[in-house]
mmCIF file with all atom_site columns, C-alpha atoms in Angstrom:
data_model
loop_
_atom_site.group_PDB
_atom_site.id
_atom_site.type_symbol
_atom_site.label_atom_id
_atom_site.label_alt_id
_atom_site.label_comp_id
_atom_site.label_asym_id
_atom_site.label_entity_id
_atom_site.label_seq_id
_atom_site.pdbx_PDB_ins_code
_atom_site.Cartn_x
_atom_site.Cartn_y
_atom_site.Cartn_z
_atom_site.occupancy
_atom_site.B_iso_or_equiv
_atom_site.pdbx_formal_charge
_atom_site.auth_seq_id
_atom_site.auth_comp_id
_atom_site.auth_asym_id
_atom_site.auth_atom_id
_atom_site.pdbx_PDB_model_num
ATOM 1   C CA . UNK A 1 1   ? 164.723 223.262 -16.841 1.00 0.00 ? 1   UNK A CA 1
ATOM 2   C CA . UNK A 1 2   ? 168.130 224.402 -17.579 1.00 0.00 ? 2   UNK A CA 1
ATOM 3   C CA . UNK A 1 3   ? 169.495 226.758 -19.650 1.00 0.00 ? 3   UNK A CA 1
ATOM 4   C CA . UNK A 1 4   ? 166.883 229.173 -20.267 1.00 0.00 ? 4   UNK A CA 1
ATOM 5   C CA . UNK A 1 5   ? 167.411 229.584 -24.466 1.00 0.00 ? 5   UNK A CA 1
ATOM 6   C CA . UNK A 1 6   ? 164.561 232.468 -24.735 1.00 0.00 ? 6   UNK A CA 1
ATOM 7   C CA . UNK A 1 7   ? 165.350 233.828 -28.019 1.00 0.00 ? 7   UNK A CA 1
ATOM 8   C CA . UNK A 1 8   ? 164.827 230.066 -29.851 1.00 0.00 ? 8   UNK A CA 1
ATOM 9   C CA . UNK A 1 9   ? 161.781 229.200 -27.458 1.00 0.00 ? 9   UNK A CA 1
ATOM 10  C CA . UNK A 1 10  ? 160.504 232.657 -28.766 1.00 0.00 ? 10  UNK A CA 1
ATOM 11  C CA . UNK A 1 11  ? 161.185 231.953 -32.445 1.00 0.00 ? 11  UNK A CA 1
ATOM 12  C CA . UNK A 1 12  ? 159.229 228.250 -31.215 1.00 0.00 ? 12  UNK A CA 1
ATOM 13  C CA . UNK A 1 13  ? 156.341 230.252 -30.372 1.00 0.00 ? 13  UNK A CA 1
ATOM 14  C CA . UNK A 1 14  ? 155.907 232.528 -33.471 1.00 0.00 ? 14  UNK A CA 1
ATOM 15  C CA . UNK A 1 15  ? 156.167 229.562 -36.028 1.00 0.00 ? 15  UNK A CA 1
ATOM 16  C CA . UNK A 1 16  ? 154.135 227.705 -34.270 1.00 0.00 ? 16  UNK A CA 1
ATOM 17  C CA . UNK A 1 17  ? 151.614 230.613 -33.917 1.00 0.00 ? 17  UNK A CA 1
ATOM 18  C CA . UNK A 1 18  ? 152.109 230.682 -37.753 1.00 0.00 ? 18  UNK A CA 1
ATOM 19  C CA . UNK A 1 19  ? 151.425 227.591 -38.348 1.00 0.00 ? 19  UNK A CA 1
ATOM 20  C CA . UNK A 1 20  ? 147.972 228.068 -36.951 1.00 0.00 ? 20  UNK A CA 1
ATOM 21  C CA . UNK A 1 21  ? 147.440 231.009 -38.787 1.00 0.00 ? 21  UNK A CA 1
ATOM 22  C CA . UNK A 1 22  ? 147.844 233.743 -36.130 1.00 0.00 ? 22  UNK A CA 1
ATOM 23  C CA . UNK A 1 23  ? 150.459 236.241 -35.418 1.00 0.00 ? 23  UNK A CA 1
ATOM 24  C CA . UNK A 1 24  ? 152.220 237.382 -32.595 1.00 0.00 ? 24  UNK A CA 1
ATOM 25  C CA . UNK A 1 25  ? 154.242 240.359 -32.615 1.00 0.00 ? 25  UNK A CA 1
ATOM 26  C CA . UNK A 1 26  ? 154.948 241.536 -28.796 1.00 0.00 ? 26  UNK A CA 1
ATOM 27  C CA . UNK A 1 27  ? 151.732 244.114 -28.638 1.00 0.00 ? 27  UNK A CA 1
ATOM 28  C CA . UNK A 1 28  ? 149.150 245.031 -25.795 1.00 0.00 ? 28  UNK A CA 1
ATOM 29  C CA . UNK A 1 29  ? 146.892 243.499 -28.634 1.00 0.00 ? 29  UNK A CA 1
ATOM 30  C CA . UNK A 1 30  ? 148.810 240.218 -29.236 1.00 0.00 ? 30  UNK A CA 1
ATOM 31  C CA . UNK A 1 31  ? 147.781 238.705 -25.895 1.00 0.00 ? 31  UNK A CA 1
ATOM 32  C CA . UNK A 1 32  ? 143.936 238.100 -26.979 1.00 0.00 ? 32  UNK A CA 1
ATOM 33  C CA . UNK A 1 33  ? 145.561 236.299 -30.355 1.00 0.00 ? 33  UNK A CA 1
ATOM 34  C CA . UNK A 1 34  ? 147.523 233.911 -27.545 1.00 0.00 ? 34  UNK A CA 1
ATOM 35  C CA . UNK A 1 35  ? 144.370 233.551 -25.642 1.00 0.00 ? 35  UNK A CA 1
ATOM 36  C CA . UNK A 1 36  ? 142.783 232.338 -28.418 1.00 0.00 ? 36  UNK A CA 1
ATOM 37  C CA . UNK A 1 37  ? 146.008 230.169 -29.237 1.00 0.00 ? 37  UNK A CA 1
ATOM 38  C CA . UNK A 1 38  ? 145.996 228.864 -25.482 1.00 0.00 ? 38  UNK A CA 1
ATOM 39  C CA . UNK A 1 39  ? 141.882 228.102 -25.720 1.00 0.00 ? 39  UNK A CA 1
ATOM 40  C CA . UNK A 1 40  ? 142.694 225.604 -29.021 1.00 0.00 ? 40  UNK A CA 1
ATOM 41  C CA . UNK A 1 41  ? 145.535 223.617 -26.479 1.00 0.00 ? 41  UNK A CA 1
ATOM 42  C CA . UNK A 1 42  ? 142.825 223.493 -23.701 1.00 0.00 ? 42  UNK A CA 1
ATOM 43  C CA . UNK A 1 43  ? 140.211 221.975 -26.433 1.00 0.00 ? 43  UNK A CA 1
ATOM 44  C CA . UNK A 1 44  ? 142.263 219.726 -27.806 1.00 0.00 ? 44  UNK A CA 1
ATOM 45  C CA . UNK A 1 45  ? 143.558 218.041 -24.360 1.00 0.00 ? 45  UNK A CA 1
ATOM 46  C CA . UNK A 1 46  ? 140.097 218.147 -23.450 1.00 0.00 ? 46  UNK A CA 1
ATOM 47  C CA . UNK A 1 47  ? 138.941 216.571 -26.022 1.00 0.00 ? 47  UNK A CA 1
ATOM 48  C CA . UNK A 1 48  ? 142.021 213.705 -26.177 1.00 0.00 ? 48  UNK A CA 1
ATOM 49  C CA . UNK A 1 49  ? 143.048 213.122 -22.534 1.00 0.00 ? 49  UNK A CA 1
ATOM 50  C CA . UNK A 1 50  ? 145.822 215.474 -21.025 1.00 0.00 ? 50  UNK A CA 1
ATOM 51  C CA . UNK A 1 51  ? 149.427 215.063 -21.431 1.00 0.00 ? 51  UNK A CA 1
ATOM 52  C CA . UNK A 1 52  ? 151.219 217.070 -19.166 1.00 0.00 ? 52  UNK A CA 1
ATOM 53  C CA . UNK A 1 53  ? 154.561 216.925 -20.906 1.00 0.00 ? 53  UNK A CA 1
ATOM 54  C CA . UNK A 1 54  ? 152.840 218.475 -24.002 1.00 0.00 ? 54  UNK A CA 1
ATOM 55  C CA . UNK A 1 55  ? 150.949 220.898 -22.500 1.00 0.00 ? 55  UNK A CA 1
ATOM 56  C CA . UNK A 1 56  ? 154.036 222.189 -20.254 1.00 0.00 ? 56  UNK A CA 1
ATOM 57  C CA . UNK A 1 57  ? 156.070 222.266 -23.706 1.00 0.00 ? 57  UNK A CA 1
ATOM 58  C CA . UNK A 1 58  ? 153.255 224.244 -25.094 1.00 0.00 ? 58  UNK A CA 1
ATOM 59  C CA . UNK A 1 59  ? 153.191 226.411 -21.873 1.00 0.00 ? 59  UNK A CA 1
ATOM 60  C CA . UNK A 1 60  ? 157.044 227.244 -22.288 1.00 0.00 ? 60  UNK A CA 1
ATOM 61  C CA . UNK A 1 61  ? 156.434 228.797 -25.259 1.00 0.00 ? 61  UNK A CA 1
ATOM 62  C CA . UNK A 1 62  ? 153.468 230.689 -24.739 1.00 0.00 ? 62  UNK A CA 1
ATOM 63  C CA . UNK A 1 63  ? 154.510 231.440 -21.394 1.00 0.00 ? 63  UNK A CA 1
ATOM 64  C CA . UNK A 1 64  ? 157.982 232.823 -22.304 1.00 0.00 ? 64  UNK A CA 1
ATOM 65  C CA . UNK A 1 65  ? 156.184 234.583 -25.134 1.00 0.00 ? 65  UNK A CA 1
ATOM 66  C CA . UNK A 1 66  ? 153.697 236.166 -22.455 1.00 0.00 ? 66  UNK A CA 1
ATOM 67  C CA . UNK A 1 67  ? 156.606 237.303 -20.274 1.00 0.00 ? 67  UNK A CA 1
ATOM 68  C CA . UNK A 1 68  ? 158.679 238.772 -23.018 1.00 0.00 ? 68  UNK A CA 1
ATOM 69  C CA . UNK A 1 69  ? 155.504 240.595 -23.878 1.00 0.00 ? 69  UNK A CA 1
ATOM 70  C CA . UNK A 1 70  ? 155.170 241.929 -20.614 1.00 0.00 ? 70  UNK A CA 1
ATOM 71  C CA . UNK A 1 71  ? 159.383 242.962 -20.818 1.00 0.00 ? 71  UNK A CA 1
ATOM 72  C CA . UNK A 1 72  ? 158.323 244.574 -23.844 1.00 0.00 ? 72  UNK A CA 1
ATOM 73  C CA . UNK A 1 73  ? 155.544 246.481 -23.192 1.00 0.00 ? 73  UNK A CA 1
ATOM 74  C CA . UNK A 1 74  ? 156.416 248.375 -19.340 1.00 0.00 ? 74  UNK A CA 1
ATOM 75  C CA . UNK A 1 75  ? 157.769 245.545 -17.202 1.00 0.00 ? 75  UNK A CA 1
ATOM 76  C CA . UNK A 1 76  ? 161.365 246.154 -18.099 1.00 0.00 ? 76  UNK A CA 1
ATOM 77  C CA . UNK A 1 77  ? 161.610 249.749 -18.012 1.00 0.00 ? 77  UNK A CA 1
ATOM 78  C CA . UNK A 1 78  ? 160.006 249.324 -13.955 1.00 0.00 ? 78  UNK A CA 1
ATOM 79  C CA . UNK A 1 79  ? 163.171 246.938 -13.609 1.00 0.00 ? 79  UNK A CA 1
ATOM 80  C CA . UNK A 1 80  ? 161.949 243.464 -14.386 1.00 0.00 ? 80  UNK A CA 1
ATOM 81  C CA . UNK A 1 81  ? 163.836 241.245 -16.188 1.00 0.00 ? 81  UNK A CA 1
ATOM 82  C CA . UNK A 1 82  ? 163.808 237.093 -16.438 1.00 0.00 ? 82  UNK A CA 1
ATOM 83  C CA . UNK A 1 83  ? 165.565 235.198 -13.762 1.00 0.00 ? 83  UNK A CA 1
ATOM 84  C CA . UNK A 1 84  ? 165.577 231.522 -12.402 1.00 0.00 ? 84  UNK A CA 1
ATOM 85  C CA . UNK A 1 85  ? 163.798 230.007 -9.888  1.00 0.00 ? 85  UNK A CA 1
ATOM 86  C CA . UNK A 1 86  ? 166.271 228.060 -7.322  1.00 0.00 ? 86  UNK A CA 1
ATOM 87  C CA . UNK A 1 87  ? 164.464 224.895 -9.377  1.00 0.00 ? 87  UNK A CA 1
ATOM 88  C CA . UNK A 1 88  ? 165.401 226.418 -12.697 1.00 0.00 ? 88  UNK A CA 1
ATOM 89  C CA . UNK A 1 89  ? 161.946 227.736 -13.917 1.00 0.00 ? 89  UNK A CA 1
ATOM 90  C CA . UNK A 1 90  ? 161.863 230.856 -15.482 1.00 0.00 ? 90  UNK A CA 1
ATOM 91  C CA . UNK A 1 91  ? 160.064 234.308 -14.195 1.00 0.00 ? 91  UNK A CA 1
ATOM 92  C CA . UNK A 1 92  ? 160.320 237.256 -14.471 1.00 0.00 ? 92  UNK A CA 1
ATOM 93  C CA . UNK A 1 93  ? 161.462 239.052 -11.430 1.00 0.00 ? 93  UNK A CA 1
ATOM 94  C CA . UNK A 1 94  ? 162.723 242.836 -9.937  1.00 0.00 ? 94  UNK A CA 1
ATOM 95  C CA . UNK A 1 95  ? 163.626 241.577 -6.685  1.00 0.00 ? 95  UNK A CA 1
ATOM 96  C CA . UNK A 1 96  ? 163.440 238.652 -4.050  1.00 0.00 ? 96  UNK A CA 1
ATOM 97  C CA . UNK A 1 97  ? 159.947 239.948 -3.515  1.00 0.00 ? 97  UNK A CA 1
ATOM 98  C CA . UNK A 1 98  ? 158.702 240.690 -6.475  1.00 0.00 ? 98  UNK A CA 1
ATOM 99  C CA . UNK A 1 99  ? 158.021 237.884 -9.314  1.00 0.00 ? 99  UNK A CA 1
ATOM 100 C CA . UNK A 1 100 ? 155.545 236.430 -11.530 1.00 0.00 ? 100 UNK A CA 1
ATOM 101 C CA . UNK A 1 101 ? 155.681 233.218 -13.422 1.00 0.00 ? 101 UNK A CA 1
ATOM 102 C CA . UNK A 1 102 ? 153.727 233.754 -17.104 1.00 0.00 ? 102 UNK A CA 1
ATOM 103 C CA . UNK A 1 103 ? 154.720 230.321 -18.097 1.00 0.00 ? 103 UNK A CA 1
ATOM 104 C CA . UNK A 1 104 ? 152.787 228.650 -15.044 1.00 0.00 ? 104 UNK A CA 1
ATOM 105 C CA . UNK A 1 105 ? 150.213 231.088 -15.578 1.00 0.00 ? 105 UNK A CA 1
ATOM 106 C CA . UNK A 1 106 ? 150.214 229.099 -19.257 1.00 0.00 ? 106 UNK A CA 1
ATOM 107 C CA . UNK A 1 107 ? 149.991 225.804 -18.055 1.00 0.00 ? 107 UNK A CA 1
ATOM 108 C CA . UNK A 1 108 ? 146.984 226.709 -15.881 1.00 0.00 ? 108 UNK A CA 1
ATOM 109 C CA . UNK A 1 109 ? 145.102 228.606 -19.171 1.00 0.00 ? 109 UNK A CA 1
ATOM 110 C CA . UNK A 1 110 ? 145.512 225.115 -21.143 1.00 0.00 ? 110 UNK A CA 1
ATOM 111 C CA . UNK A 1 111 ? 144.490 222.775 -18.006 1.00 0.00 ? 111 UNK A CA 1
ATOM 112 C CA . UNK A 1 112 ? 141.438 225.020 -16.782 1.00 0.00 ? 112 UNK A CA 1
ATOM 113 C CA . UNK A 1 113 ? 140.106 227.150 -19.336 1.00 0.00 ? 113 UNK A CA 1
ATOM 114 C CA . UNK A 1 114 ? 139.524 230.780 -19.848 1.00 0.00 ? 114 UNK A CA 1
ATOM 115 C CA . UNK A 1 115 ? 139.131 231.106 -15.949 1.00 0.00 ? 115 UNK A CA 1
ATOM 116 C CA . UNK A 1 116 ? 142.532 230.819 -16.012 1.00 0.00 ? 116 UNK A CA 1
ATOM 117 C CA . UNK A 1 117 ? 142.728 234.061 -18.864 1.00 0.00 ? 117 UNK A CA 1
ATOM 118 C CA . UNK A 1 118 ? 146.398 235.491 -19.887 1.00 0.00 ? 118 UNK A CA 1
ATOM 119 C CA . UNK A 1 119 ? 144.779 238.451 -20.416 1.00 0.00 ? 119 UNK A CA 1
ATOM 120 C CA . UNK A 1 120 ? 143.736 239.004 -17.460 1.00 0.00 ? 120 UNK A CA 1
ATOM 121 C CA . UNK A 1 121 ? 147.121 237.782 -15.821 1.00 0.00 ? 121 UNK A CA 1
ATOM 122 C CA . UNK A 1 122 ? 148.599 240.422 -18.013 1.00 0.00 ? 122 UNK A CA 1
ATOM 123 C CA . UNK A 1 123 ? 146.552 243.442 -17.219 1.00 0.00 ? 123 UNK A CA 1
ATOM 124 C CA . UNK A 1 124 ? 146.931 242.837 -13.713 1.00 0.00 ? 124 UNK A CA 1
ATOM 125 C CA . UNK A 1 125 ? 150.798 241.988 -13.831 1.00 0.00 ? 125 UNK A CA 1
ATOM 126 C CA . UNK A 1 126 ? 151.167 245.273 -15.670 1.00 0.00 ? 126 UNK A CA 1
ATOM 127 C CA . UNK A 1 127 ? 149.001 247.445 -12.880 1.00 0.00 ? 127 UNK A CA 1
ATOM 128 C CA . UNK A 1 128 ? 151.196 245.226 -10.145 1.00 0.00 ? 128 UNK A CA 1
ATOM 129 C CA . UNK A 1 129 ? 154.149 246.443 -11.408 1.00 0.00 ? 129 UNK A CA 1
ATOM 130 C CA . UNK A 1 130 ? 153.540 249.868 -11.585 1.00 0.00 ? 130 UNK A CA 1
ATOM 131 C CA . UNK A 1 131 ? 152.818 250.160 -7.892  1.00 0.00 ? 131 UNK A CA 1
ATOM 132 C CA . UNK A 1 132 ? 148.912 250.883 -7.943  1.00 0.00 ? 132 UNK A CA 1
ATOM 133 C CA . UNK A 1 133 ? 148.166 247.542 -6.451  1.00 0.00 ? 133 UNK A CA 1
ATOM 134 C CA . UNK A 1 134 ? 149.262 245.695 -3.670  1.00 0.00 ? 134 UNK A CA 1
ATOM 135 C CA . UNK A 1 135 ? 148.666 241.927 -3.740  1.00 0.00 ? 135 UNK A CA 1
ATOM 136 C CA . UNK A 1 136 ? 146.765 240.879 -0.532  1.00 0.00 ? 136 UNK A CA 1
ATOM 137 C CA . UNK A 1 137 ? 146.024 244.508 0.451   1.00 0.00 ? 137 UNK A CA 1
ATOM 138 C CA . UNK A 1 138 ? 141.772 244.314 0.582   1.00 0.00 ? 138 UNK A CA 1
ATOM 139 C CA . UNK A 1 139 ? 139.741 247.642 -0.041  1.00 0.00 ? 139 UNK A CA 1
ATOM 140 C CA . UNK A 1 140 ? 139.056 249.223 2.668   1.00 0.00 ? 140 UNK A CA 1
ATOM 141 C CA . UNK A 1 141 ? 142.138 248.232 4.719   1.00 0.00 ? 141 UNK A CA 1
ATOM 142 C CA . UNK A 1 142 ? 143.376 250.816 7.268   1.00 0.00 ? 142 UNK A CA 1
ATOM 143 C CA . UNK A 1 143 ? 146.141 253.326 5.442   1.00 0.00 ? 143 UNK A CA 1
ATOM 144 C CA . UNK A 1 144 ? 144.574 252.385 1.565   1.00 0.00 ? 144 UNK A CA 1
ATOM 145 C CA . UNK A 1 145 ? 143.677 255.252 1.075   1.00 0.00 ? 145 UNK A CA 1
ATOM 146 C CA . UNK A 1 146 ? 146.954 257.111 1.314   1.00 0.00 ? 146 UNK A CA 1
ATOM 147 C CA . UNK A 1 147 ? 148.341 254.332 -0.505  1.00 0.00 ? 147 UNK A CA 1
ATOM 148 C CA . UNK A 1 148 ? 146.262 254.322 -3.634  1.00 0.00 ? 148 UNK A CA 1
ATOM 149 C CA . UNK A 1 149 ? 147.094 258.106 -3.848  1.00 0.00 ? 149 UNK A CA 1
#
């Protein structure tokens, strides 16, 4: 991918969210407008064959949107910040350990459908990064309960 140019693939993503008569503006809220933004992609390459050049342009700027949402809203103030992949993709990572990729999480919303929901990526990326939930830890588990305290 490059240089990662966020501020113009952000600017991308709000006049393009203009031009289909929604707007995003970096709150809690804003991530059911790019839901619904993400659902007309997944229609239309439904309904006229994928492209997966187009729909990873599209999920570049929804993605990077979706992650700076995230910054904006908790993620940076618990130390994440955007960083690149060893293959240049974008994510936003605190450590070696801990990282999420919101523009992947994009491309999947456009190619599968709301099973694939943002919003749901983005509730659970924001309890992740507080701490109350450990990926692959199952209820139950021996030593959860002291953990979930």
């Amino acid at each position: 991918m490059g240089v990662f140019e966020k501020e113009a693939i952000l600017r991308s993503a709000e006049d393009q969210a203009s031009r289909l008569g929604r707007s995003l503006d970096y709150s809690d809220g804003s991530i059911e407008v790019l839901e619904g933004i993400l659902e007309l992609y997944a229609r239309y390459f439904r309904e006229n064959g994928p492209d997966d050049q187009k729909i990873w342009n599209q999920a570049v700027l929804y993605g990077t949107y979706l992650g700076e949402t995230l910054l904006r809203n908790g993620l940076a103030d618990l130390g994440y910040r955007w960083a690149l992949t060893e293959n240049g993709l974008p994510v936003l990572a605190k450590d070696g350990r801990n990282q999420m990729s919101p523009i992947t999480k994009a491309e999947k919303r456009i190619q599968n459908g709301p099973e694939d929901s943002v919003k749901s990526f983005y509730d659970v990326a924001k309890v992740i990064a507080q701490g109350k939930l450990i990926p692959g830890r199952r209820t139950g588990e021996p030593g959860a309960e002291e953990e979930s305290r």
